[in-house]
mmCIF file of C-alpha atoms in Angstrom:
data_model
loop_
_atom_site.group_PDB
_atom_site.id
_atom_site.type_symbol
_atom_site.label_atom_id
_atom_site.label_comp_id
_atom_site.label_asym_id
_atom_site.label_seq_id
_atom_site.Cartn_x
_atom_site.Cartn_y
_atom_site.Cartn_z
ATOM 1 C CA UNK A 1 0.000 0.000 0.000
ATOM 2 C CA UNK A 2 1.472 3.337 -1.107
ATOM 3 C CA UNK A 3 0.317 6.240 1.078
ATOM 4 C CA UNK A 4 1.880 8.875 -1.168
ATOM 5 C CA UNK A 5 4.002 9.315 -4.287
ATOM 6 C CA UNK A 6 6.531 12.086 -4.915
ATOM 7 C CA UNK A 7 7.217 13.341 -8.416
ATOM 8 C CA UNK A 8 9.388 16.229 -9.594
ATOM 9 C CA UNK A 9 8.329 18.430 -12.501
ATOM 10 C CA UNK A 10 11.103 20.283 -14.328
ATOM 11 C CA UNK A 11 10.778 22.739 -17.198
ATOM 12 C CA UNK A 12 13.434 24.428 -19.283
ATOM 13 C CA UNK A 13 12.916 27.664 -21.215
ATOM 14 C CA UNK A 14 14.639 28.471 -24.476
ATOM 15 C CA UNK A 15 15.763 31.857 -23.097
ATOM 16 C CA UNK A 16 16.738 33.274 -19.738
ATOM 17 C CA UNK A 17 13.913 34.799 -17.716
ATOM 18 C CA UNK A 18 14.216 37.034 -14.656
ATOM 19 C CA UNK A 19 10.925 35.763 -13.249
ATOM 20 C CA UNK A 20 8.507 33.097 -14.553
ATOM 21 C CA UNK A 21 5.662 31.082 -13.054
ATOM 22 C CA UNK A 22 5.362 27.305 -13.290
ATOM 23 C CA UNK A 23 1.833 25.975 -12.747
ATOM 24 C CA UNK A 24 0.968 22.272 -12.519
ATOM 25 C CA UNK A 25 -2.462 20.589 -12.379
ATOM 26 C CA UNK A 26 -3.097 16.865 -11.930
ATOM 27 C CA UNK A 27 -6.419 15.144 -12.697
ATOM 28 C CA UNK A 28 -7.745 11.643 -12.080
ATOM 29 C CA UNK A 29 -10.918 10.606 -13.886
ATOM 30 C CA UNK A 30 -11.567 14.279 -14.709
ATOM 31 C CA UNK A 31 -11.350 15.277 -11.036
ATOM 32 C CA UNK A 32 -8.620 17.696 -10.011
ATOM 33 C CA UNK A 33 -6.237 16.097 -7.526
ATOM 34 C CA UNK A 34 -3.515 18.749 -7.269
ATOM 35 C CA UNK A 35 -2.970 22.323 -8.351
ATOM 36 C CA UNK A 36 0.367 23.891 -7.493
ATOM 37 C CA UNK A 37 2.553 26.751 -8.728
ATOM 38 C CA UNK A 38 6.006 28.178 -8.160
ATOM 39 C CA UNK A 39 7.970 31.191 -9.391
ATOM 40 C CA UNK A 40 11.516 30.745 -10.676
ATOM 41 C CA UNK A 41 14.326 32.755 -12.253
ATOM 42 C CA UNK A 42 16.599 31.653 -15.098
ATOM 43 C CA UNK A 43 15.926 28.998 -17.724
ATOM 44 C CA UNK A 44 14.972 26.060 -15.461
ATOM 45 C CA UNK A 45 12.180 25.657 -12.980
ATOM 46 C CA UNK A 46 11.363 22.722 -10.661
ATOM 47 C CA UNK A 47 8.343 21.789 -8.612
ATOM 48 C CA UNK A 48 7.722 18.742 -6.387
ATOM 49 C CA UNK A 49 4.318 17.081 -6.383
ATOM 50 C CA UNK A 50 3.098 14.837 -3.568
ATOM 51 C CA UNK A 51 0.160 12.648 -4.574
ATOM 52 C CA UNK A 52 -1.609 11.228 -1.519
ATOM 53 C CA UNK A 53 -3.334 7.828 -1.714
ATOM 54 C CA UNK A 54 -2.276 7.365 -5.351
ATOM 55 C CA UNK A 55 -4.049 5.132 -7.832
ATOM 56 C CA UNK A 56 -1.157 3.043 -9.146
ATOM 57 C CA UNK A 57 -0.557 1.741 -12.662
ATOM 58 C CA UNK A 58 -0.024 -2.030 -13.037
ATOM 59 C CA UNK A 59 0.974 -4.402 -15.851
ATOM 60 C CA UNK A 60 -1.738 -6.513 -17.464
ATOM 61 C CA UNK A 61 -2.945 -9.162 -15.035
ATOM 62 C CA UNK A 62 -1.464 -7.576 -11.899
ATOM 63 C CA UNK A 63 -3.953 -4.760 -11.367
ATOM 64 C CA UNK A 64 -5.706 -1.791 -13.017
ATOM 65 C CA UNK A 65 -4.036 0.595 -15.444
ATOM 66 C CA UNK A 66 -4.835 3.814 -13.587
ATOM 67 C CA UNK A 67 -3.921 6.941 -15.543
ATOM 68 C CA UNK A 68 -3.710 10.618 -14.591
ATOM 69 C CA UNK A 69 -3.867 13.743 -16.741
ATOM 70 C CA UNK A 70 -0.989 16.157 -16.121
ATOM 71 C CA UNK A 71 -1.210 19.792 -17.259
ATOM 72 C CA UNK A 72 1.843 22.057 -17.132
ATOM 73 C CA UNK A 73 1.877 25.776 -17.957
ATOM 74 C CA UNK A 74 4.596 28.429 -17.802
ATOM 75 C CA UNK A 75 3.728 32.140 -17.570
ATOM 76 C CA UNK A 76 5.698 35.367 -17.626
ATOM 77 C CA UNK A 77 5.682 37.464 -14.453
ATOM 78 C CA UNK A 78 2.920 39.505 -16.145
ATOM 79 C CA UNK A 79 0.714 36.409 -16.445
ATOM 80 C CA UNK A 80 1.226 35.864 -20.177
ATOM 81 C CA UNK A 81 1.331 32.215 -21.265
ATOM 82 C CA UNK A 82 4.781 31.168 -22.530
ATOM 83 C CA UNK A 83 4.049 27.504 -23.212
ATOM 84 C CA UNK A 84 1.925 24.569 -22.067
ATOM 85 C CA UNK A 85 2.113 20.788 -22.120
ATOM 86 C CA UNK A 86 -0.493 18.127 -21.371
ATOM 87 C CA UNK A 87 0.393 14.440 -20.874
ATOM 88 C CA UNK A 88 -1.298 11.305 -19.634
ATOM 89 C CA UNK A 89 0.841 9.606 -17.003
ATOM 90 C CA UNK A 90 0.773 6.655 -14.631
ATOM 91 C CA UNK A 91 2.214 6.367 -11.141
ATOM 92 C CA UNK A 92 4.316 3.249 -10.701
ATOM 93 C CA UNK A 93 7.842 1.987 -10.090
ATOM 94 C CA UNK A 94 8.941 -0.416 -12.823
ATOM 95 C CA UNK A 95 12.458 -1.829 -12.521
ATOM 96 C CA UNK A 96 14.798 -4.493 -13.840
ATOM 97 C CA UNK A 97 16.191 -6.477 -10.902
ATOM 98 C CA UNK A 98 19.759 -7.735 -11.207
ATOM 99 C CA UNK A 99 21.025 -9.339 -8.020
ATOM 100 C CA UNK A 100 23.550 -12.044 -7.268
ATOM 101 C CA UNK A 101 21.971 -15.457 -6.849
ATOM 102 C CA UNK A 102 23.111 -19.086 -6.765
ATOM 103 C CA UNK A 103 23.074 -19.308 -10.583
ATOM 104 C CA UNK A 104 24.927 -16.043 -11.196
ATOM 105 C CA UNK A 105 22.795 -12.935 -11.525
ATOM 106 C CA UNK A 106 19.019 -12.487 -11.622
ATOM 107 C CA UNK A 107 17.140 -10.891 -14.525
ATOM 108 C CA UNK A 108 13.490 -10.077 -13.838
ATOM 109 C CA UNK A 109 11.130 -7.116 -13.501
ATOM 110 C CA UNK A 110 9.143 -5.733 -10.579
ATOM 111 C CA UNK A 111 6.273 -3.255 -10.627
ATOM 112 C CA UNK A 112 5.552 -1.308 -7.436
ATOM 113 C CA UNK A 113 7.797 -3.756 -5.622
ATOM 114 C CA UNK A 114 5.957 -6.856 -6.897
ATOM 115 C CA UNK A 115 7.995 -9.326 -9.013
ATOM 116 C CA UNK A 116 6.233 -10.568 -12.132
ATOM 117 C CA UNK A 117 6.916 -12.973 -14.971
ATOM 118 C CA UNK A 118 7.408 -10.981 -18.188
ATOM 119 C CA UNK A 119 5.563 -12.719 -21.015
ATOM 120 C CA UNK A 120 4.920 -11.274 -24.425
ATOM 121 C CA UNK A 121 6.214 -10.881 -27.931
ATOM 122 C CA UNK A 122 8.640 -9.170 -30.248
ATOM 123 C CA UNK A 123 7.019 -6.225 -32.067
ATOM 124 C CA UNK A 124 8.096 -5.433 -35.611
ATOM 125 C CA UNK A 125 6.429 -2.760 -37.787
ATOM 126 C CA UNK A 126 2.892 -3.970 -38.484
ATOM 127 C CA UNK A 127 3.058 -2.979 -42.161
ATOM 128 C CA UNK A 128 5.820 -2.502 -44.726
ATOM 129 C CA UNK A 129 4.190 0.833 -45.551
ATOM 130 C CA UNK A 130 3.978 2.598 -42.197
ATOM 131 C CA UNK A 131 1.536 5.393 -43.208
ATOM 132 C CA UNK A 132 -0.989 2.733 -44.183
ATOM 133 C CA UNK A 133 -1.437 1.788 -40.505
ATOM 134 C CA UNK A 134 -4.438 3.311 -38.770
ATOM 135 C CA UNK A 135 -5.468 3.497 -35.132
ATOM 136 C CA UNK A 136 -7.771 0.499 -35.504
ATOM 137 C CA UNK A 137 -4.847 -1.670 -36.702
ATOM 138 C CA UNK A 138 -2.854 -0.873 -33.569
ATOM 139 C CA UNK A 139 -5.936 -1.399 -31.420
ATOM 140 C CA UNK A 140 -6.641 -4.839 -32.862
ATOM 141 C CA UNK A 141 -3.053 -6.080 -32.564
ATOM 142 C CA UNK A 142 -2.306 -4.756 -29.087
ATOM 143 C CA UNK A 143 -5.688 -5.719 -27.661
ATOM 144 C CA UNK A 144 -5.055 -9.208 -29.010
ATOM 145 C CA UNK A 145 -1.760 -9.233 -27.103
ATOM 146 C CA UNK A 146 -3.475 -8.236 -23.870
ATOM 147 C CA UNK A 147 -6.261 -10.793 -24.398
ATOM 148 C CA UNK A 148 -3.576 -13.458 -24.855
ATOM 149 C CA UNK A 149 -2.353 -12.534 -21.334
ATOM 150 C CA UNK A 150 0.811 -10.822 -22.502
ATOM 151 C CA UNK A 151 2.221 -8.143 -20.220
ATOM 152 C CA UNK A 152 5.325 -7.033 -22.146
ATOM 153 C CA UNK A 153 6.118 -6.063 -25.732
ATOM 154 C CA UNK A 154 9.629 -5.660 -27.071
ATOM 155 C CA UNK A 155 9.963 -2.976 -29.763
ATOM 156 C CA UNK A 156 12.637 -4.527 -31.985
ATOM 157 C CA UNK A 157 15.728 -2.490 -32.831
ATOM 158 C CA UNK A 158 15.482 -3.305 -36.534
ATOM 159 C CA UNK A 159 12.137 -1.543 -36.856
ATOM 160 C CA UNK A 160 11.012 1.981 -35.983
ATOM 161 C CA UNK A 161 10.324 4.176 -32.991
ATOM 162 C CA UNK A 162 6.598 3.530 -32.946
ATOM 163 C CA UNK A 163 3.795 6.060 -33.323
ATOM 164 C CA UNK A 164 2.364 7.745 -30.214
ATOM 165 C CA UNK A 165 -0.818 5.665 -30.480
ATOM 166 C CA UNK A 166 1.231 2.499 -29.902
ATOM 167 C CA UNK A 167 2.508 3.693 -26.525
ATOM 168 C CA UNK A 168 -0.869 5.217 -25.575
ATOM 169 C CA UNK A 169 -2.515 1.833 -26.110
ATOM 170 C CA UNK A 170 0.210 0.024 -24.183
ATOM 171 C CA UNK A 171 -0.445 2.420 -21.284
ATOM 172 C CA UNK A 172 -4.155 1.567 -21.404
ATOM 173 C CA UNK A 173 -3.692 -2.182 -21.788
ATOM 174 C CA UNK A 174 -0.923 -2.737 -19.244
ATOM 175 C CA UNK A 175 1.615 -3.852 -21.837
ATOM 176 C CA UNK A 176 5.080 -2.978 -20.544
ATOM 177 C CA UNK A 177 7.445 -1.909 -23.322
ATOM 178 C CA UNK A 178 11.026 -3.074 -23.694
ATOM 179 C CA UNK A 179 12.217 -0.311 -26.040
ATOM 180 C CA UNK A 180 15.191 -1.022 -28.264
ATOM 181 C CA UNK A 181 17.014 1.924 -29.758
ATOM 182 C CA UNK A 182 17.069 1.553 -33.517
ATOM 183 C CA UNK A 183 20.314 -0.343 -34.017
ATOM 184 C CA UNK A 184 20.334 -3.973 -35.130
ATOM 185 C CA UNK A 185 22.474 -6.761 -36.549
ATOM 186 C CA UNK A 186 25.246 -4.575 -37.974
ATOM 187 C CA UNK A 187 28.349 -2.569 -37.185
ATOM 188 C CA UNK A 188 27.917 1.207 -36.868
ATOM 189 C CA UNK A 189 30.295 4.173 -37.139
ATOM 190 C CA UNK A 190 31.438 5.892 -33.968
ATOM 191 C CA UNK A 191 32.916 9.104 -35.396
ATOM 192 C CA UNK A 192 31.861 12.486 -34.018
ATOM 193 C CA UNK A 193 29.537 13.328 -36.907
ATOM 194 C CA UNK A 194 27.595 10.070 -36.589
ATOM 195 C CA UNK A 195 27.389 10.248 -32.788
ATOM 196 C CA UNK A 196 26.074 13.818 -33.009
ATOM 197 C CA UNK A 197 23.344 12.609 -35.348
ATOM 198 C CA UNK A 198 22.514 9.708 -33.029
ATOM 199 C CA UNK A 199 22.346 12.013 -30.016
ATOM 200 C CA UNK A 200 19.773 14.253 -31.709
ATOM 201 C CA UNK A 201 17.630 11.236 -32.609
ATOM 202 C CA UNK A 202 17.791 9.720 -29.131
ATOM 203 C CA UNK A 203 17.056 13.031 -27.407
ATOM 204 C CA UNK A 204 13.939 13.548 -29.509
ATOM 205 C CA UNK A 205 12.596 10.089 -28.747
ATOM 206 C CA UNK A 206 13.427 10.088 -25.044
ATOM 207 C CA UNK A 207 11.588 13.382 -24.598
ATOM 208 C CA UNK A 208 8.649 12.102 -26.627
ATOM 209 C CA UNK A 209 8.267 8.769 -24.828
ATOM 210 C CA UNK A 210 9.451 9.205 -21.254
ATOM 211 C CA UNK A 211 6.053 10.134 -19.742
ATOM 212 C CA UNK A 212 4.550 6.743 -20.656
ATOM 213 C CA UNK A 213 4.108 4.400 -17.665
ATOM 214 C CA UNK A 214 4.333 1.381 -19.972
ATOM 215 C CA UNK A 215 8.030 1.966 -20.711
ATOM 216 C CA UNK A 216 10.022 -0.584 -18.758
ATOM 217 C CA UNK A 217 13.540 -0.433 -20.191
ATOM 218 C CA UNK A 218 15.715 1.042 -22.935
ATOM 219 C CA UNK A 219 17.994 -1.360 -24.803
ATOM 220 C CA UNK A 220 20.950 -0.204 -26.893
ATOM 221 C CA UNK A 221 20.654 -2.594 -29.828
ATOM 222 C CA UNK A 222 19.503 -5.928 -31.180
ATOM 223 C CA UNK A 223 22.021 -8.777 -31.389
ATOM 224 C CA UNK A 224 25.162 -6.853 -32.300
ATOM 225 C CA UNK A 225 27.036 -8.653 -29.521
ATOM 226 C CA UNK A 226 25.442 -12.017 -30.253
ATOM 227 C CA UNK A 227 26.262 -11.844 -33.970
ATOM 228 C CA UNK A 228 29.910 -11.055 -33.181
ATOM 229 C CA UNK A 229 29.795 -7.701 -34.996
ATOM 230 C CA UNK A 230 32.280 -6.318 -32.439
ATOM 231 C CA UNK A 231 36.011 -7.032 -32.298
ATOM 232 C CA UNK A 232 37.931 -9.668 -34.296
ATOM 233 C CA UNK A 233 38.618 -7.119 -37.051
ATOM 234 C CA UNK A 234 41.532 -9.102 -38.484
ATOM 235 C CA UNK A 235 39.151 -11.811 -39.689
ATOM 236 C CA UNK A 236 36.127 -9.541 -40.104
ATOM 237 C CA UNK A 237 37.299 -6.050 -41.096
ATOM 238 C CA UNK A 238 33.690 -4.845 -41.379
ATOM 239 C CA UNK A 239 33.243 -5.187 -37.601
ATOM 240 C CA UNK A 240 33.251 -2.397 -35.024
ATOM 241 C CA UNK A 241 36.110 -2.317 -32.569
ATOM 242 C CA UNK A 242 35.189 -2.663 -28.908
ATOM 243 C CA UNK A 243 36.350 0.922 -28.416
ATOM 244 C CA UNK A 244 33.904 2.146 -31.066
ATOM 245 C CA UNK A 245 31.130 -0.026 -29.668
ATOM 246 C CA UNK A 246 31.586 1.319 -26.144
ATOM 247 C CA UNK A 247 31.472 4.928 -27.351
ATOM 248 C CA UNK A 248 27.989 4.362 -28.692
ATOM 249 C CA UNK A 249 26.366 1.732 -26.483
ATOM 250 C CA UNK A 250 28.258 2.002 -23.172
ATOM 251 C CA UNK A 251 28.674 5.763 -23.007
ATOM 252 C CA UNK A 252 26.498 7.912 -25.271
ATOM 253 C CA UNK A 253 23.183 6.053 -24.985
ATOM 254 C CA UNK A 254 23.234 5.346 -21.220
ATOM 255 C CA UNK A 255 24.375 8.923 -20.535
ATOM 256 C CA UNK A 256 21.388 10.276 -22.466
ATOM 257 C CA UNK A 257 19.008 7.952 -20.617
ATOM 258 C CA UNK A 258 20.472 9.025 -17.272
ATOM 259 C CA UNK A 259 20.149 12.689 -18.212
ATOM 260 C CA UNK A 260 16.666 12.667 -19.760
ATOM 261 C CA UNK A 261 14.883 9.681 -18.182
ATOM 262 C CA UNK A 262 16.864 8.618 -15.095
ATOM 263 C CA UNK A 263 14.079 6.439 -13.657
ATOM 264 C CA UNK A 264 14.375 3.931 -16.512
ATOM 265 C CA UNK A 265 16.884 1.096 -16.702
ATOM 266 C CA UNK A 266 19.291 0.774 -19.616
ATOM 267 C CA UNK A 267 20.568 -2.486 -21.130
ATOM 268 C CA UNK A 268 23.343 -2.288 -23.770
ATOM 269 C CA UNK A 269 22.276 -5.076 -26.118
ATOM 270 C CA UNK A 270 19.947 -8.025 -26.447
ATOM 271 C CA UNK A 271 21.181 -10.687 -26.145
ATOM 272 C CA UNK A 272 23.807 -9.603 -23.602
ATOM 273 C CA UNK A 273 25.824 -11.225 -20.814
ATOM 274 C CA UNK A 274 27.416 -8.658 -18.489
ATOM 275 C CA UNK A 275 30.805 -9.166 -16.941
ATOM 276 C CA UNK A 276 33.466 -11.687 -17.852
ATOM 277 C CA UNK A 277 31.425 -13.477 -20.542
ATOM 278 C CA UNK A 278 30.523 -10.387 -22.541
ATOM 279 C CA UNK A 279 33.042 -10.849 -25.346
ATOM 280 C CA UNK A 280 32.684 -14.630 -25.366
ATOM 281 C CA UNK A 281 29.020 -15.618 -25.139
ATOM 282 C CA UNK A 282 26.075 -13.177 -25.306
ATOM 283 C CA UNK A 283 23.743 -16.032 -24.310
ATOM 284 C CA UNK A 284 25.651 -17.332 -21.305
ATOM 285 C CA UNK A 285 23.280 -18.681 -18.606
ATOM 286 C CA UNK A 286 25.151 -16.992 -15.771
ATOM 287 C CA UNK A 287 23.528 -13.576 -16.273
ATOM 288 C CA UNK A 288 21.627 -11.325 -18.640
ATOM 289 C CA UNK A 289 19.116 -12.207 -21.333
ATOM 290 C CA UNK A 290 19.374 -14.695 -24.186
ATOM 291 C CA UNK A 291 18.006 -15.122 -27.704
ATOM 292 C CA UNK A 292 17.192 -18.751 -28.401
ATOM 293 C CA UNK A 293 17.367 -19.534 -32.095
ATOM 294 C CA UNK A 294 18.114 -23.213 -31.664
ATOM 295 C CA UNK A 295 14.702 -24.762 -32.341
ATOM 296 C CA UNK A 296 13.868 -22.869 -35.501
ATOM 297 C CA UNK A 297 17.132 -21.626 -36.970
ATOM 298 C CA UNK A 298 19.371 -24.168 -35.267
ATOM 299 C CA UNK A 299 17.150 -27.177 -36.114
ATOM 300 C CA UNK A 300 16.976 -28.446 -32.518
ATOM 301 C CA UNK A 301 13.854 -30.394 -31.421
ATOM 302 C CA UNK A 302 11.118 -28.723 -29.396
ATOM 303 C CA UNK A 303 12.327 -30.617 -26.329
ATOM 304 C CA UNK A 304 15.290 -28.227 -26.300
ATOM 305 C CA UNK A 305 13.072 -25.591 -24.671
ATOM 306 C CA UNK A 306 12.549 -27.895 -21.693
ATOM 307 C CA UNK A 307 16.210 -28.527 -21.007
ATOM 308 C CA UNK A 308 18.088 -25.579 -22.505
ATOM 309 C CA UNK A 309 20.661 -23.955 -20.200
ATOM 310 C CA UNK A 310 19.503 -20.414 -21.030
ATOM 311 C CA UNK A 311 15.923 -21.084 -19.913
ATOM 312 C CA UNK A 312 16.148 -18.889 -16.818
ATOM 313 C CA UNK A 313 15.927 -15.737 -18.931
ATOM 314 C CA UNK A 314 15.259 -15.732 -22.613
ATOM 315 C CA UNK A 315 13.588 -14.339 -25.676
ATOM 316 C CA UNK A 316 11.824 -17.091 -27.572
ATOM 317 C CA UNK A 317 11.344 -16.365 -31.252
ATOM 318 C CA UNK A 318 9.405 -19.382 -32.502
ATOM 319 C CA UNK A 319 5.704 -18.741 -33.190
ATOM 320 C CA UNK A 320 3.163 -20.841 -35.034
ATOM 321 C CA UNK A 321 0.358 -19.485 -37.227
ATOM 322 C CA UNK A 322 -3.202 -20.729 -36.935
ATOM 323 C CA UNK A 323 -3.961 -24.082 -38.549
ATOM 324 C CA UNK A 324 -6.253 -23.592 -41.588
ATOM 325 C CA UNK A 325 -9.795 -24.746 -40.847
ATOM 326 C CA UNK A 326 -10.743 -28.045 -42.545
ATOM 327 C CA UNK A 327 -13.923 -26.576 -44.035
ATOM 328 C CA UNK A 328 -11.856 -23.841 -45.671
ATOM 329 C CA UNK A 329 -9.285 -26.214 -47.095
ATOM 330 C CA UNK A 330 -11.822 -28.773 -48.319
ATOM 331 C CA UNK A 331 -14.468 -26.378 -49.662
ATOM 332 C CA UNK A 332 -13.570 -27.232 -53.268
ATOM 333 C CA UNK A 333 -11.448 -29.693 -55.203
ATOM 334 C CA UNK A 334 -8.746 -27.039 -55.412
ATOM 335 C CA UNK A 335 -8.365 -26.849 -51.653
ATOM 336 C CA UNK A 336 -5.620 -28.708 -49.846
ATOM 337 C CA UNK A 337 -6.885 -31.390 -47.440
ATOM 338 C CA UNK A 338 -4.441 -31.664 -44.485
ATOM 339 C CA UNK A 339 -4.227 -35.472 -44.612
ATOM 340 C CA UNK A 340 -2.816 -35.298 -48.149
ATOM 341 C CA UNK A 341 0.336 -33.810 -46.689
ATOM 342 C CA UNK A 342 1.134 -37.237 -45.355
ATOM 343 C CA UNK A 343 -0.640 -39.654 -47.743
ATOM 344 C CA UNK A 344 0.508 -37.993 -50.928
ATOM 345 C CA UNK A 345 4.035 -37.077 -50.016
ATOM 346 C CA UNK A 346 7.412 -38.512 -49.167
ATOM 347 C CA UNK A 347 8.573 -37.757 -45.613
ATOM 348 C CA UNK A 348 12.186 -37.109 -44.810
ATOM 349 C CA UNK A 349 13.503 -36.637 -41.286
ATOM 350 C CA UNK A 350 15.652 -33.545 -40.909
ATOM 351 C CA UNK A 351 16.739 -32.748 -37.360
ATOM 352 C CA UNK A 352 13.273 -33.760 -36.151
ATOM 353 C CA UNK A 353 11.686 -31.532 -38.774
ATOM 354 C CA UNK A 354 10.278 -33.024 -41.944
ATOM 355 C CA UNK A 355 10.617 -31.966 -45.539
ATOM 356 C CA UNK A 356 7.677 -33.076 -47.645
ATOM 357 C CA UNK A 357 7.987 -33.484 -51.403
ATOM 358 C CA UNK A 358 4.421 -33.364 -52.689
ATOM 359 C CA UNK A 359 3.099 -35.028 -55.791
ATOM 360 C CA UNK A 360 2.961 -32.594 -58.687
ATOM 361 C CA UNK A 361 -0.319 -33.847 -60.184
ATOM 362 C CA UNK A 362 -2.497 -33.017 -57.171
ATOM 363 C CA UNK A 363 -1.518 -29.346 -57.149
ATOM 364 C CA UNK A 364 -1.166 -28.642 -60.847
ATOM 365 C CA UNK A 365 -4.526 -26.870 -61.052
ATOM 366 C CA UNK A 366 -3.910 -24.533 -58.093
ATOM 367 C CA UNK A 367 -2.993 -20.889 -58.809
ATOM 368 C CA UNK A 368 0.597 -20.233 -57.765
ATOM 369 C CA UNK A 369 -0.167 -17.630 -55.093
ATOM 370 C CA UNK A 370 -2.973 -19.736 -53.587
ATOM 371 C CA UNK A 371 -0.757 -22.802 -53.561
ATOM 372 C CA UNK A 372 2.095 -20.973 -51.828
ATOM 373 C CA UNK A 373 -0.125 -19.445 -49.166
ATOM 374 C CA UNK A 374 -2.091 -22.620 -48.377
ATOM 375 C CA UNK A 375 0.872 -24.957 -48.271
ATOM 376 C CA UNK A 376 2.979 -22.441 -46.397
ATOM 377 C CA UNK A 377 0.314 -22.049 -43.717
ATOM 378 C CA UNK A 378 0.005 -25.774 -43.079
ATOM 379 C CA UNK A 379 3.740 -26.314 -43.347
ATOM 380 C CA UNK A 380 4.584 -23.714 -40.727
ATOM 381 C CA UNK A 381 1.957 -25.073 -38.372
ATOM 382 C CA UNK A 382 3.334 -28.584 -38.666
ATOM 383 C CA UNK A 383 6.920 -27.308 -38.470
ATOM 384 C CA UNK A 384 7.501 -28.743 -41.963
ATOM 385 C CA UNK A 385 9.041 -26.955 -44.918
ATOM 386 C CA UNK A 386 7.246 -28.223 -48.041
ATOM 387 C CA UNK A 387 8.677 -28.377 -51.542
ATOM 388 C CA UNK A 388 6.749 -28.750 -54.789
ATOM 389 C CA UNK A 389 7.942 -28.321 -58.374
ATOM 390 C CA UNK A 390 5.416 -25.548 -58.800
ATOM 391 C CA UNK A 391 6.569 -23.682 -55.688
ATOM 392 C CA UNK A 392 10.193 -24.103 -56.687
ATOM 393 C CA UNK A 393 9.388 -22.661 -60.099
ATOM 394 C CA UNK A 394 7.411 -19.811 -58.543
ATOM 395 C CA UNK A 395 10.170 -18.660 -56.232
ATOM 396 C CA UNK A 396 12.992 -19.303 -58.689
ATOM 397 C CA UNK A 397 11.508 -16.508 -60.806
ATOM 398 C CA UNK A 398 12.245 -14.073 -57.972
ATOM 399 C CA UNK A 399 8.604 -13.821 -56.874
ATOM 400 C CA UNK A 400 7.615 -13.012 -53.318
ATOM 401 C CA UNK A 401 4.417 -13.195 -51.314
ATOM 402 C CA UNK A 402 3.206 -9.975 -49.675
#
C-alpha cells in the first residue's frame, strides 16, 4: 500500500527569464487532484508534487491501469502564457532487478515492488508501408496481445520508434514496453559526426516517450554482440572495434538515458551477458538475457526448450500461425486437405523436422499464389518446410508473397 508518491516536474525555457511562473495541475478521472505553482528565475524551474493515496498503474494481469492527466503551464511574471504541455501519465515503479543469486545474476522485472513474470512478444512494424497503418490496426493487434495474457512487448531495434498511439494503447492495456534503440544486426560508425546525429535522434525520442508508464527499459541494440559484430577485425574487417562499440552503447546512450529519463533502466544489447562473458558468449546462462534460435534456426527439437541452459531468462522467437480450418481447405477440389500432406508425399527426417515433397499432379490446377499461401500455412503449423515443383518454379523466378 502506497500512502503517497513524490514526483518532480522540471521545465526548461529556451531563453533566460528574470521571473517566470510554473503551474501544474493533476487530474484523475476528470477530477482535479492537485494544483500547485512556483515562481523561478533563469531557464529552469522545478516543482515537487506529492500525490496522496495514489491510484497506481499495473501491468496486465497484476492490477488496473490507472492513468492521470498532467497539465503544465509556464507564464511570464505579467501572467502571459509562454508555453503549455499536457500528458497522460501513470504512477508506478517499474524496474529491472539484477542481483547475485546461486546461478549467477538475476534478470526479472518488478512493478511497485511486486515481481512478475514478463511474457509477451517481439514487435516489428505492423506494415511494410507505415503510413498505411491506422489506429484500428494498432488497437486490434495490441488488444489481441493483452487478451492473450501478454504483459510485455519488445519494440525490436530493426524496426522503428513507434507512433504515439502504440505507446498510448500500451499504457491503457498494461503492456510494458522493452524499447530497443534503432540499431540492429550490424556494425555502426562511432565518429563524431555520426554520434552527433545519433544524439539528436535519441534526445527527440526520449523526450517524446518518457512520460509513458508502460516503458520498462531502454535497450541499446539488437544482437550486435550475439552476432559477433564487435572485435575480431583481423578476420572480419567490417566489424566495429570494442572501443567504437563502447562509445555508442556504453557511453552515449546510457548517458542520455540518465540525463533525460533517469528512472528507466538501460541495457546495452539483447542478447547480452554482463561481466566476464561479454566478449565470449552473449547467451551465457550466468547472467543477462538470451536469444534462443536453436529450435527454428538451429534445427533443434522442441524438447530443447525444456532442457536448454539459457531457460532462466530468454527471448523465444518461434511462433506458429493458426492451422487452416478443414472446411476452408476442403471447400472445393482445389483446396488442400491436411491429410494429403502425409498420404501424398514422401517424408524425410531432418533434425526432427520433416521436408515433404508433394506429388505434382495433385496441385497442378492450383494458382501459384494460392498454392504458396495454403501450403505455407500448413507447413509452418506442422513445423515442416514443403517443396513442390510448382513452388520451386514460382520462387525461382524471384517472386515473393506480400
